[in-house]
XYZ file of C-alpha atoms in Angstrom:
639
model
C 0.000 0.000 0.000
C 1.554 3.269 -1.239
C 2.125 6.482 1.036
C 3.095 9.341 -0.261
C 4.393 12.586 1.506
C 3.146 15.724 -0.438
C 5.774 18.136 -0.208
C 8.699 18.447 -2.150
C 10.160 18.609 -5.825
C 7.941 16.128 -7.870
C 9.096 17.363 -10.939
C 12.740 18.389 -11.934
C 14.285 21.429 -10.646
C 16.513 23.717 -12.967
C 18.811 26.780 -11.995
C 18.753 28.808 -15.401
C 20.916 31.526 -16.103
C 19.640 35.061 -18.884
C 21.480 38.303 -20.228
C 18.005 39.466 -20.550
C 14.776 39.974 -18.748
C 12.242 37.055 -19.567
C 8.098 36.415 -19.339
C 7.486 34.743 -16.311
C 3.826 34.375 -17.158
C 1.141 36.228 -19.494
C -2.698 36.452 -18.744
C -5.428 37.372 -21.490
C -8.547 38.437 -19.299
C -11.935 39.353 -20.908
C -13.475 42.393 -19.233
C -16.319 42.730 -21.486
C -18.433 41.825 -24.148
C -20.603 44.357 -25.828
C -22.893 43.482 -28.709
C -20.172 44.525 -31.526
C -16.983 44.290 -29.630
C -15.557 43.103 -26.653
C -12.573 44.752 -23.971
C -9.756 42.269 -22.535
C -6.881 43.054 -19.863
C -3.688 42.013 -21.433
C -1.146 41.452 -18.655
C 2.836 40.109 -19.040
C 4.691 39.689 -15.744
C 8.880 39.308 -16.226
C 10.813 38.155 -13.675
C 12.866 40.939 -13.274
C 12.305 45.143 -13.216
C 12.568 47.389 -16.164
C 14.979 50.122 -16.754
C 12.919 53.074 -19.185
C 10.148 52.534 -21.594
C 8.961 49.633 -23.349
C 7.398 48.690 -26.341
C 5.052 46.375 -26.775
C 4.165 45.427 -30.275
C 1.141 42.924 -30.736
C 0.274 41.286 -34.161
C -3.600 42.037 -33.553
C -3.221 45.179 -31.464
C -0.255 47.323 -32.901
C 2.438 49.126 -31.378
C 1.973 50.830 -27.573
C 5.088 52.240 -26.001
C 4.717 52.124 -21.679
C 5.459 52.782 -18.571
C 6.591 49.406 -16.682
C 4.487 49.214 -13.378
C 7.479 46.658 -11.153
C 7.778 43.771 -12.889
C 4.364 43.588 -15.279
C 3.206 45.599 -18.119
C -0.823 46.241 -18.693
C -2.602 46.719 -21.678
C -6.202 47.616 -22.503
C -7.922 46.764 -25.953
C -10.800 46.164 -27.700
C -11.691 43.514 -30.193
C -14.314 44.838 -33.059
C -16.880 42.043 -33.624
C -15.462 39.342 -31.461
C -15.885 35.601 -32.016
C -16.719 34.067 -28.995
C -15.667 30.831 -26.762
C -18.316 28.831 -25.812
C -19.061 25.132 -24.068
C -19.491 22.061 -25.661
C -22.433 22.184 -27.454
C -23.282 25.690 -27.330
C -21.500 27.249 -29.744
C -17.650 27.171 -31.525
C -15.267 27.143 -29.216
C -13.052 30.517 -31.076
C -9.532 31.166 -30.256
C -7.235 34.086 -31.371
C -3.519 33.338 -32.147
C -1.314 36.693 -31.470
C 2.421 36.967 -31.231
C 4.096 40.092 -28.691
C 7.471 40.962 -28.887
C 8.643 43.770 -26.463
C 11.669 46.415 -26.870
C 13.845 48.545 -24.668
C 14.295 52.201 -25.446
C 17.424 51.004 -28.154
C 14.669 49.040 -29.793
C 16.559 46.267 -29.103
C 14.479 43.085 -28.300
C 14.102 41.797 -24.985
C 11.624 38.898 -25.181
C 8.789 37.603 -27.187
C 5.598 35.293 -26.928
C 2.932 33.579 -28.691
C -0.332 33.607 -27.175
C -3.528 31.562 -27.822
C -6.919 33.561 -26.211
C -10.185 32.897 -25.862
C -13.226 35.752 -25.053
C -15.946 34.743 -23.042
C -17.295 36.325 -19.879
C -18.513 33.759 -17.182
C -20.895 34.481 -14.093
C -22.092 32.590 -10.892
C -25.514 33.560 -10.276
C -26.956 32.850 -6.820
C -30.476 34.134 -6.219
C -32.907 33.652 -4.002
C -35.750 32.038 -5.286
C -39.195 30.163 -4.535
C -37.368 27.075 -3.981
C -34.045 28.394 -2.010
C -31.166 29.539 -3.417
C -30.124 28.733 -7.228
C -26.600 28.046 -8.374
C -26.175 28.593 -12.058
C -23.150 29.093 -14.507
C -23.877 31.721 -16.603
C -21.148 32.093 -19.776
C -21.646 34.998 -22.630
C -24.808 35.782 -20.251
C -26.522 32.205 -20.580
C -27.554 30.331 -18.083
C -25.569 26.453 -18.476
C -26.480 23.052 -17.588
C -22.983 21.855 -16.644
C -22.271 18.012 -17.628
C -19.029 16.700 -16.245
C -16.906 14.975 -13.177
C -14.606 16.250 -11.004
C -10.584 15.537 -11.849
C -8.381 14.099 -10.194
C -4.082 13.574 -10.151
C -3.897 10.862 -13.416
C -0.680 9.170 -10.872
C 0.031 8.757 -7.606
C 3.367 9.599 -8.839
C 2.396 12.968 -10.544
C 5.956 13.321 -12.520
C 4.998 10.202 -14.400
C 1.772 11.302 -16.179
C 2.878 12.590 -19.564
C 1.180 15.455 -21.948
C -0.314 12.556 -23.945
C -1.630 10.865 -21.422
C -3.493 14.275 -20.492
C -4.730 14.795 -23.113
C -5.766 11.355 -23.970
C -8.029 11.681 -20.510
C -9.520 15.417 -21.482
C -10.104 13.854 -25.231
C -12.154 10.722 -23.798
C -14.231 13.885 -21.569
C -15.478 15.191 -24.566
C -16.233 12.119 -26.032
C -18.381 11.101 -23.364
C -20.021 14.969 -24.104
C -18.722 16.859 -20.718
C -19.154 20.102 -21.311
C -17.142 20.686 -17.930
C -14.602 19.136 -15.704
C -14.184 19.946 -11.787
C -10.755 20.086 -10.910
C -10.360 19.060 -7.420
C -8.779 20.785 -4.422
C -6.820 17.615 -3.030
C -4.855 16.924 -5.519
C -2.359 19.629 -7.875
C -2.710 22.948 -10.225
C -2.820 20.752 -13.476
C -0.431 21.875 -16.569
C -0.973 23.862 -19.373
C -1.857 21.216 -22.052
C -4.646 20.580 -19.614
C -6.148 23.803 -20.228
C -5.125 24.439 -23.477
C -6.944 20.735 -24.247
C -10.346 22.139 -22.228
C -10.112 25.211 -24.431
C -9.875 23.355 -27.367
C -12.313 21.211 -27.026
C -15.321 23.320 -25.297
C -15.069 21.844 -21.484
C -15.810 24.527 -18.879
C -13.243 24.211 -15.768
C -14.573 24.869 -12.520
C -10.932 25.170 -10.643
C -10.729 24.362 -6.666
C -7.381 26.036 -5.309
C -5.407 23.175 -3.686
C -6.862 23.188 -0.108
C -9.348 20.132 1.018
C -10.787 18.393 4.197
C -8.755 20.005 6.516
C -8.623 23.529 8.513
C -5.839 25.629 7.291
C -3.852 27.788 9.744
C -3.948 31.848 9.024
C -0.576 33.359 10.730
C 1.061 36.204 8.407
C 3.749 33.604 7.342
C 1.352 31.154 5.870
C -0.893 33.466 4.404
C 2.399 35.523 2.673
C 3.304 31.910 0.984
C -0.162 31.077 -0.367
C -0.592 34.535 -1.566
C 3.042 33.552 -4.000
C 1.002 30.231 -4.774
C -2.108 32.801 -5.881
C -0.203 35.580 -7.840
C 1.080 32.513 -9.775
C -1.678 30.184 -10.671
C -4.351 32.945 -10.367
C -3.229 34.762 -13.449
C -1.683 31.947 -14.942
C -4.639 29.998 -15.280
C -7.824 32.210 -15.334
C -6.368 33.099 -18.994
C -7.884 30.107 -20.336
C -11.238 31.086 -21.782
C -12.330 27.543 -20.308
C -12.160 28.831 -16.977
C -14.831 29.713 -15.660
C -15.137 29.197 -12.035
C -12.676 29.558 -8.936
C -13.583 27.489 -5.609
C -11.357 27.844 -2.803
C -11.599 24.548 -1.037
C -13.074 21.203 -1.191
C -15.356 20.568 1.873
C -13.392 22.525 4.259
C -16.707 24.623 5.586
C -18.953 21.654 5.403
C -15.861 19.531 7.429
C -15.447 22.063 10.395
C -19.600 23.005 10.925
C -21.033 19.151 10.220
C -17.998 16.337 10.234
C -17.434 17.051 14.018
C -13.804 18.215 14.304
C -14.289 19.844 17.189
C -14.972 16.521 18.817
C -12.482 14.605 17.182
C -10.119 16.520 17.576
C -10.847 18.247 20.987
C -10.734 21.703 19.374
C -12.764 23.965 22.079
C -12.841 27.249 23.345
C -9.897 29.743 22.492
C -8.722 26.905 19.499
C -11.699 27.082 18.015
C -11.990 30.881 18.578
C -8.654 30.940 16.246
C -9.783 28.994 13.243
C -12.992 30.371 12.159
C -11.205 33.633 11.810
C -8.591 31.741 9.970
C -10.717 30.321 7.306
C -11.770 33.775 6.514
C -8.756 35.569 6.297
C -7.486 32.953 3.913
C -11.009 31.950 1.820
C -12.773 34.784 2.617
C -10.424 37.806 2.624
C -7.425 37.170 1.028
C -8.068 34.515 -1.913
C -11.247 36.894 -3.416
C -8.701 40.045 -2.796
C -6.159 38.513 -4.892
C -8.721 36.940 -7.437
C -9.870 40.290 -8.376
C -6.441 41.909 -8.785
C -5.957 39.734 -11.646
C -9.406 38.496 -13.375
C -13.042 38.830 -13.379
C -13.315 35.095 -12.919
C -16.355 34.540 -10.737
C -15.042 32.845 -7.354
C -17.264 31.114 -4.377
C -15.355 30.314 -1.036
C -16.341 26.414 -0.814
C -18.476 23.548 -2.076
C -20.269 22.194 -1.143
C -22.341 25.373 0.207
C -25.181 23.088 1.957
C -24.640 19.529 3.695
C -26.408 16.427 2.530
C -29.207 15.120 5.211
C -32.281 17.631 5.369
C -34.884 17.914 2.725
C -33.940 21.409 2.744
C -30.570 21.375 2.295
C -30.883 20.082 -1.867
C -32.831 23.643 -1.845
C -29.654 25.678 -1.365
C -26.691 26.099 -4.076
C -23.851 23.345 -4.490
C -24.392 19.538 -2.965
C -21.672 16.887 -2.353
C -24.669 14.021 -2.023
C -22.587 10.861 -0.299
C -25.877 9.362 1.322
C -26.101 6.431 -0.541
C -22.330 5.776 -0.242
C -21.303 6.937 3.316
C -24.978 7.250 4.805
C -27.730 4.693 4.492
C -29.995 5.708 1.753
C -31.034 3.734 -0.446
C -29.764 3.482 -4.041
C -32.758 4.942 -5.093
C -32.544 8.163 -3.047
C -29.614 9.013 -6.080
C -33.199 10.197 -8.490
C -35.001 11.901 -4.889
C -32.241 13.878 -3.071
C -30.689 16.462 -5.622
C -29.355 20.141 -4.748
C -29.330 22.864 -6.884
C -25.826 21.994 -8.356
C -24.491 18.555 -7.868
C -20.873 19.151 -7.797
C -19.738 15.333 -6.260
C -21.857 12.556 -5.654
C -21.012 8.726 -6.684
C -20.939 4.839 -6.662
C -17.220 2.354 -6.942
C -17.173 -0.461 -8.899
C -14.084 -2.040 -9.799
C -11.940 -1.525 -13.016
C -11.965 -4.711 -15.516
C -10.042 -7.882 -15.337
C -7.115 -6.634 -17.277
C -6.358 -3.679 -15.257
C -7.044 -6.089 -11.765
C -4.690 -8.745 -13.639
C -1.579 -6.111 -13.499
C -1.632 -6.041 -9.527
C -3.380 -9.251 -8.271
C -2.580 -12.947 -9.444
C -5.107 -15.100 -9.838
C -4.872 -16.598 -6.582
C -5.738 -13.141 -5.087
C -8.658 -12.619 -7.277
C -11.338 -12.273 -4.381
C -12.443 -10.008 -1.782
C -10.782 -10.972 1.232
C -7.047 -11.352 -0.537
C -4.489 -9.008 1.331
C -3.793 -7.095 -2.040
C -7.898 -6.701 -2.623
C -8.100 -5.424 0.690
C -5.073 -2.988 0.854
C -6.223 -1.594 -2.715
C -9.705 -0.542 -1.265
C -9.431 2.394 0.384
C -13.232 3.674 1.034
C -14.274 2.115 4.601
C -17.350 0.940 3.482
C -16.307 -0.170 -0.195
C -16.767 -4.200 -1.285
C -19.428 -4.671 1.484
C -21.521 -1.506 -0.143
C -20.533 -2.621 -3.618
C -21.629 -6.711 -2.568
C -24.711 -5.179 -0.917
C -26.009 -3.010 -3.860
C -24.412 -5.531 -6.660
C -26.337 -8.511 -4.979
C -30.197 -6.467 -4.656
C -29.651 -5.491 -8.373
C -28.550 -8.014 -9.825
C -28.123 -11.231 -7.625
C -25.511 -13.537 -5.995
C -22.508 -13.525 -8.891
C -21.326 -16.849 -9.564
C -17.428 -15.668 -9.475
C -14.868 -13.024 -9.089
C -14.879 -12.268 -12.298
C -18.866 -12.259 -12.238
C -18.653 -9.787 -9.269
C -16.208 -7.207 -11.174
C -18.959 -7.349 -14.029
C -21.864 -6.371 -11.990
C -20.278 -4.231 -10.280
C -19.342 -1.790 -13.216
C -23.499 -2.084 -13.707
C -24.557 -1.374 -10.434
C -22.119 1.763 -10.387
C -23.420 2.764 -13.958
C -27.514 2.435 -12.569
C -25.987 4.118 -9.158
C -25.149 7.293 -11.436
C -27.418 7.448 -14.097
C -29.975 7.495 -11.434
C -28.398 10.735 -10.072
C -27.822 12.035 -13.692
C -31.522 11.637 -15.049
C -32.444 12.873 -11.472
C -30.635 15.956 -11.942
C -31.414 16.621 -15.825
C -34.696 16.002 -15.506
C -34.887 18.952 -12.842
C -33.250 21.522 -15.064
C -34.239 24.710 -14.343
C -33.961 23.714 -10.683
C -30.724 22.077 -11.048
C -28.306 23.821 -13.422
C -25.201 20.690 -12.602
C -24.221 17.209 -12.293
C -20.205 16.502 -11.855
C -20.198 12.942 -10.427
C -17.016 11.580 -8.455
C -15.074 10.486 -10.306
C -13.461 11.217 -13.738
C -10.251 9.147 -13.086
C -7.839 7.223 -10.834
C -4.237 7.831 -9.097
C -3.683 3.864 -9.575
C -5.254 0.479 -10.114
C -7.759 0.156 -7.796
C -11.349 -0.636 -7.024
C -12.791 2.911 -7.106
C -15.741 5.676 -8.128
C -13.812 6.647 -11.307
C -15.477 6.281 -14.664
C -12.347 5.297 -16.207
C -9.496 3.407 -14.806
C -5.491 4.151 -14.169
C -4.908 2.626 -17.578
C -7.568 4.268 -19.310
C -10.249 1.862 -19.497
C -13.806 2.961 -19.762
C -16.144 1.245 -17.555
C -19.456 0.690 -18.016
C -20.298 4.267 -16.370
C -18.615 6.404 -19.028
C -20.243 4.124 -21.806
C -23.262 5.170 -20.432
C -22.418 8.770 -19.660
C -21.861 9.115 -22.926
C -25.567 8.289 -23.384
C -26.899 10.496 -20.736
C -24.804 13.560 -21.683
C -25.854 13.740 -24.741
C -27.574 17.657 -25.372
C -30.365 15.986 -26.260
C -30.979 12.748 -24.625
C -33.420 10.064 -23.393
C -32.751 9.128 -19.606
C -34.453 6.750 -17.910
C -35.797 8.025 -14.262
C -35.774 5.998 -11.064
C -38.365 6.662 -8.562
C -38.877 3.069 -7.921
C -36.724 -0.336 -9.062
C -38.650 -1.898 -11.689
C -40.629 0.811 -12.596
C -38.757 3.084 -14.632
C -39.852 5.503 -16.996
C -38.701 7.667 -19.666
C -37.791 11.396 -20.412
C -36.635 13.629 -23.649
C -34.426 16.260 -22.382
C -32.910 19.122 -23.292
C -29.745 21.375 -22.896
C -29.047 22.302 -26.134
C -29.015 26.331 -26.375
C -32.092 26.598 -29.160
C -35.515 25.603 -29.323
C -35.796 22.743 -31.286
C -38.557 20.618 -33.184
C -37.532 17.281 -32.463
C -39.152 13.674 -33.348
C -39.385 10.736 -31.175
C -39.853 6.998 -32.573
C -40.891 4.771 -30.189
C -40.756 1.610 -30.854
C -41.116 -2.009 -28.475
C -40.319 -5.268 -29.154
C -40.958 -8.493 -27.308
C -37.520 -10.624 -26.294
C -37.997 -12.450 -29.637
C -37.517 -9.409 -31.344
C -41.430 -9.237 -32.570
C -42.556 -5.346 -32.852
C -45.057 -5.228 -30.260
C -45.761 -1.564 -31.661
C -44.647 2.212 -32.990
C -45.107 5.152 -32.082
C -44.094 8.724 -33.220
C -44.544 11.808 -30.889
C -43.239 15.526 -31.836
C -41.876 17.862 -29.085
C -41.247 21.529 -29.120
C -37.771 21.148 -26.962
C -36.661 24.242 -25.251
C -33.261 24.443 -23.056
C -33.374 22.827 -20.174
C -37.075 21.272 -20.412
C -37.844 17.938 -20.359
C -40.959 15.452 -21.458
C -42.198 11.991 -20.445
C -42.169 9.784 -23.529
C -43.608 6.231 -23.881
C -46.716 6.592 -22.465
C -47.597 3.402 -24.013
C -45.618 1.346 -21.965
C -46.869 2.299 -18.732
C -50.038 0.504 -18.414
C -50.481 -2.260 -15.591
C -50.676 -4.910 -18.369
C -47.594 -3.352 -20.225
C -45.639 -3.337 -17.092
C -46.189 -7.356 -16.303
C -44.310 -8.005 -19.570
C -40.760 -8.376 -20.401
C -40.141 -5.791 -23.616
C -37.637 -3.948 -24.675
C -38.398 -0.309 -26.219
C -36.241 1.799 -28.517
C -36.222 5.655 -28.685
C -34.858 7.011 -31.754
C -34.722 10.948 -31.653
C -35.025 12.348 -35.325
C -33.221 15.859 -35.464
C -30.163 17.352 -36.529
C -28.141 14.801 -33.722
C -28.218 10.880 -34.398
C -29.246 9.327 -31.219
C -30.925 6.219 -30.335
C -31.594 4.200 -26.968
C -32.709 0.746 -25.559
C -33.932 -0.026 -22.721
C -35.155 -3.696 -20.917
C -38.089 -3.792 -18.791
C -37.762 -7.318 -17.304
C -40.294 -9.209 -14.963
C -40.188 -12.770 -16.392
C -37.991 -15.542 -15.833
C -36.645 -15.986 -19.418
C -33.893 -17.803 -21.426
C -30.420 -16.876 -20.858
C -28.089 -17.309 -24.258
C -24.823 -19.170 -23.630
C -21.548 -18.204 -24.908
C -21.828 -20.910 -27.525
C -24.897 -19.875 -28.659
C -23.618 -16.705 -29.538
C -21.075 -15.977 -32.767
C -18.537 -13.253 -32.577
C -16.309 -11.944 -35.423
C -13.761 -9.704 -36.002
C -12.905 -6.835 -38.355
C -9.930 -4.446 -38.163
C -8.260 -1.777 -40.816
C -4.736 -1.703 -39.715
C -3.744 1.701 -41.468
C -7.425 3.318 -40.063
C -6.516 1.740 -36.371
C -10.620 0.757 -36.549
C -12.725 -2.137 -36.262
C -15.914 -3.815 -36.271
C -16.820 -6.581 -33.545
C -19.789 -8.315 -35.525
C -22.244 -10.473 -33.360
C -24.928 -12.765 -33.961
C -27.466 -14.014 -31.473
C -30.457 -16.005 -31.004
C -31.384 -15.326 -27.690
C -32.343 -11.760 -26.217
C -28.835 -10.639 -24.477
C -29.365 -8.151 -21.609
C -26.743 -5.704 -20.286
C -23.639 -6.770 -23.038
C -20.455 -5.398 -22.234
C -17.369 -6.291 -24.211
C -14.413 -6.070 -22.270
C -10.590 -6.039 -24.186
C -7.851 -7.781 -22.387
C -5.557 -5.186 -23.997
C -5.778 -1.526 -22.563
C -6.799 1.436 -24.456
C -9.461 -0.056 -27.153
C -12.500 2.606 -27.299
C -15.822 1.169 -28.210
C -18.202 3.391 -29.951
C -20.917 1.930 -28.216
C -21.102 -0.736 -25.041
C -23.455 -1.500 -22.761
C -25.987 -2.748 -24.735
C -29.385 -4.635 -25.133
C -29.175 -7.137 -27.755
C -32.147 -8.466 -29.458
C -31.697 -11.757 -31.719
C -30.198 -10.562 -35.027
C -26.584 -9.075 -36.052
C -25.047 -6.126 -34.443
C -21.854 -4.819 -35.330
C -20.150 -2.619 -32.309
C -17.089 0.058 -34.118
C -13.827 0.552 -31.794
C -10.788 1.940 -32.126
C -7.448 0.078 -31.097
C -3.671 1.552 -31.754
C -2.567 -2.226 -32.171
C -3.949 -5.557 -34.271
C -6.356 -6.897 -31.788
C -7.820 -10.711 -31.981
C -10.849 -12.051 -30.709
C -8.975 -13.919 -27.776
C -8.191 -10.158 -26.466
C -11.749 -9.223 -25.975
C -14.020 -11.027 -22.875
C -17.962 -10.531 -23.202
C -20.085 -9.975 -20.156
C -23.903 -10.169 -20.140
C -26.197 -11.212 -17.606
């Protein structure tokens, strides 16, 4: 079992040497965006003072000659008819490309730098309404249902987590439509390829500074070396037009007024006196003070802003919902209990058999194995996974069995919460599950594993994300029903074929309904199916949205004991273009096959689709692999 101290070099340390000033950092900061033009704050900070003027000549906005203010320069423009940056699915996602190059009074050159922008402006809105208090992201002055996770360090050994790899991660984000990604305050200030990768690619950043479950001290000396931290990553990183919300800790409020620290840790009296001033000198006083020196970046001083527990708690801004996990809620509760913005909330499951294979043997494959045990690190973990696995689905028959159904129970865990939360829209304006990604190979919440893997959650994110989706809501087990939504930023005319089938694959019946989608609304569809004798069949019904976005969706309704296909029953054949890197898995069954996963004993194959009810026929699944795959690397799950 790993332990790591955090503090320290974790990346190589240089000692350079210049016969020149040099940038230390450069910040591009929208101030405002009118209806034909927009003003931005363009700010260069060099690590050492000027002597006389300088010149600053930009490729977009000419030639100014200034006064040096210590160590930075300042400029103000304005940008005639401005393209702007926008989210995933809201718009293009614009960037400028300028080049500066700056002269001494000789006009001899002192430095140079290219610079990639974005301009957007970005709001948090919380108002008191009929319900509570709202929490809404507001970008180019629209209100934005956020779609996304919350981020965590891709290594316990951060130095070993390459741009690639990065990127790879933000890349399989998008693909799963995010439209933003929480990163969170216990781990590190990611690097720029992060960013630049968000900007690129539409995903909103909500940023925690690097301060979580703990109380933080606030003497002058502690306070003067955060504020260094600040002045750094402050500027540094609200330049990215993806950017759009500071947090300054992870669950430090909701720690010190509801986890019962004083208790714990027999903080009383004058100790306790001490640290509530503390947190607000440093999240109160002197992180919004130094956040408004350098950016217009809206900034809250926590999240979650309400605890979990009381029915009117879910009325008031951000939630961290852990009642199903840490509490005793049922699974369930995940479609009742939803705050305003859901910025953490989540189910573990473990990772597949390939990723398990590279730190257990076979001889460890079970839960009460020393290695099993020392990679679980939640206190409640297998027996909450066993417990929730075994009501869903059953006993498994195996290990193997057990790591299968647990990757579903964690996918119906979340897209309960997900459809919960979309459904809701206006009322709730977020859902960022925990979590995105893992530190190391490990039973966990992530979506995808230390190597990369998606599980059966981000196959199914994928699904849910979509702008506009159909989700299936949860009020009760067995009694599901279904909803168009909606967070695309237009109105749209959109189509809806319905269509059931029995487990043979007989069409039971059609049916086509036309909706007048606005953002954020939502509408029950397959009304059809919801009938008492409907409800005592086994079916399974097909939504097919017909608008400008492909989409379509199956879901089982099962009640029946039926026939369950056997691996030899089914045929499975393989495709693959060696200079396209894509392929085809092509199979053929005779028996209904619920809840098909394909696994690959080879990391890093993306399947287009997964997850999947199969009715008898021929289905062809696409996926992408960066080497010749066979059919003896791929392992196929379905219950």
């Amino acid at each position: 079992s790993l332990r790591i101290n955090t503090k320290g070099f974790w990346k190589e340390v240089l000692i350079s040497t210049f016969d020149s000033n040099i940038i230390r950092s450069k910040s591009v900061q929208t101030k405002g965006v009118a209806l034909n033009s927009a003003e931005l704050h363009l700010e260069v900070q060099f690590l050492d003072y000027f002597k006389g003027k300088i010149q600053w000549k930009s490729g977009l906005f000419g030639n100014e000659i200034m006064e040096p203010k210590g160590t930075s320069l300042h400029r103000t423009v304005t940008v005639d008819n401005p393209k702007l940056w926008w989210p995933k699915g809201q718009g293009n996602q614009e960037l400028y490309e300028d080049e500066w190059f700056f002269y001494d009074e000789k006009n001899q050159l002192i430095a140079k730098q290219k610079v990639i922008f974005g301009i957007r402006t970005s709001r948090l809105i919380q108002e008191k309404d009929e319900i509570g208090t709202s929490y809404v992201i507001e970008v180019n002055g629209r209100p934005i249902f956020c779609k996304g996770g919350d981020y965590i360090p891709q290594d316990v050994f951060p130095a070993r987590v390459s741009d690639a790899q990065i990127v790879d991660l933000v890349e399989d984000m998008a693909k799963a439509n995010y439209n933003m990604v929480r990163v969170w305050g216990g781990g590190y200030y990611p690097d720029e390829v992060f960013y630049e990768t968000c900007d690129r690619l539409g995903l909103m950043v909500w940023q925690d500074f690097m301060f979580a479950c703990a109380m933080y001290p606030g003497d002058t000396s502690f306070l003067e070396n955060v504020r260094e931290e600040f002045d750094y990553q402050i500027p540094r990183i609200s330049s990215h037009p993806s950017v759009v919300l500071f947090n300054g800790n992870n669950e430090v409020d909701v720690a010190w007024k509801n986890w019962g620290f004083q208790a714990k840790y027999l903080i009383f009296g004058k100790e306790a006196e001490i640290i509530e001033p503390d947190y607000k000198k440093l999240f109160q006083t002197l992180l919004p003070e130094r956040i408004e020196l350098f950016t217009d970046v809206p900034y809250i001083h926590t999240s979650p802003l309400s605890n979990w527990g009381k029915t009117e708690y879910y009325n008031q801004g951000s939630q961290h919902y852990w009642g199903v996990w840490h509490g005793k809620d049922p699974i369930e509760d995940f479609d009742k209990k939803s705050g305003r913005f859901n910025a953490e909330y989540g189910f573990q499951s473990f990772p597949q058999m390939s990723t398990i294979s590279m730190f257990a043997a076979p001889s460890d494959w079970n839960l009460e194995s020393e290695v099993m045990k020392n990679h679980q690190k939640s206190y409640v973990g297998n027996q909450m996974i066993g417990k929730q696995t075994k009501r869903l689905y059953g006993e498994p028959s195996d290990f193997e069995n057990f790591v299968y159904l647990s990757q579903l129970t964690q996918a119906k865990a979340v897209g309960i919460a997900i459809s919960s939360h979309r459904i809701q829209a206006p009322r709730c304006m977020g859902t960022l599950y925990w979590q995105v990604n893992d530190v190391w190979p490990a039973p966990t919440w992530s979506s995808i594993d230390y190597y990369g893997n998606w599980k059966a959650l981000h196959y199914q994110v994928k699904k849910d994300f979509e702008d506009i989706a159909i989700l299936e809501k949860t009020e009760e087990l067995g009694k599901e029903k279904y909803f168009l939504v909606s967070s695309s930023p237009e109105t749209k005319d959109v189509r809806v074929l319905t269509t059931v089938y029995d487990l043979q694959g007989k069409k039971l019946f059609e049916d086509f309904s036309m909706f007048e989608v606005q953002p954020q609304s939502s509408f029950l569809v397959g009304e059809n199916l919801y009938s008492a004798e409907f409800q005592s069949k086994d079916f399974v019904v097909e939504f097919e949205i017909k608008s400008d976005q492909k989409y379509s969706r199956s879901f089982a309704h099962l009640v029946n004991n039926r026939k369950i296909a056997t691996k030899d029953q089914v045929k499975f054949k393989l495709e693959y273009n060696e200079v396209t890197g894509k392929g085809e898995l092509i199979i053929e069954n005779k028996e209904f096959i619920h809840q098909f996963m394909v696994f690959s004993t080879k990391n890093g194959i993306r399947f287009e689709n997964n997850l999947l009810e199969l009715l008898p026929g021929i289905h062809k699944l696409e996926f992408e692999s960066k080497t010749t795959p066979t059919l003896d690397d791929f392992d196929f799950k379905w219950l």
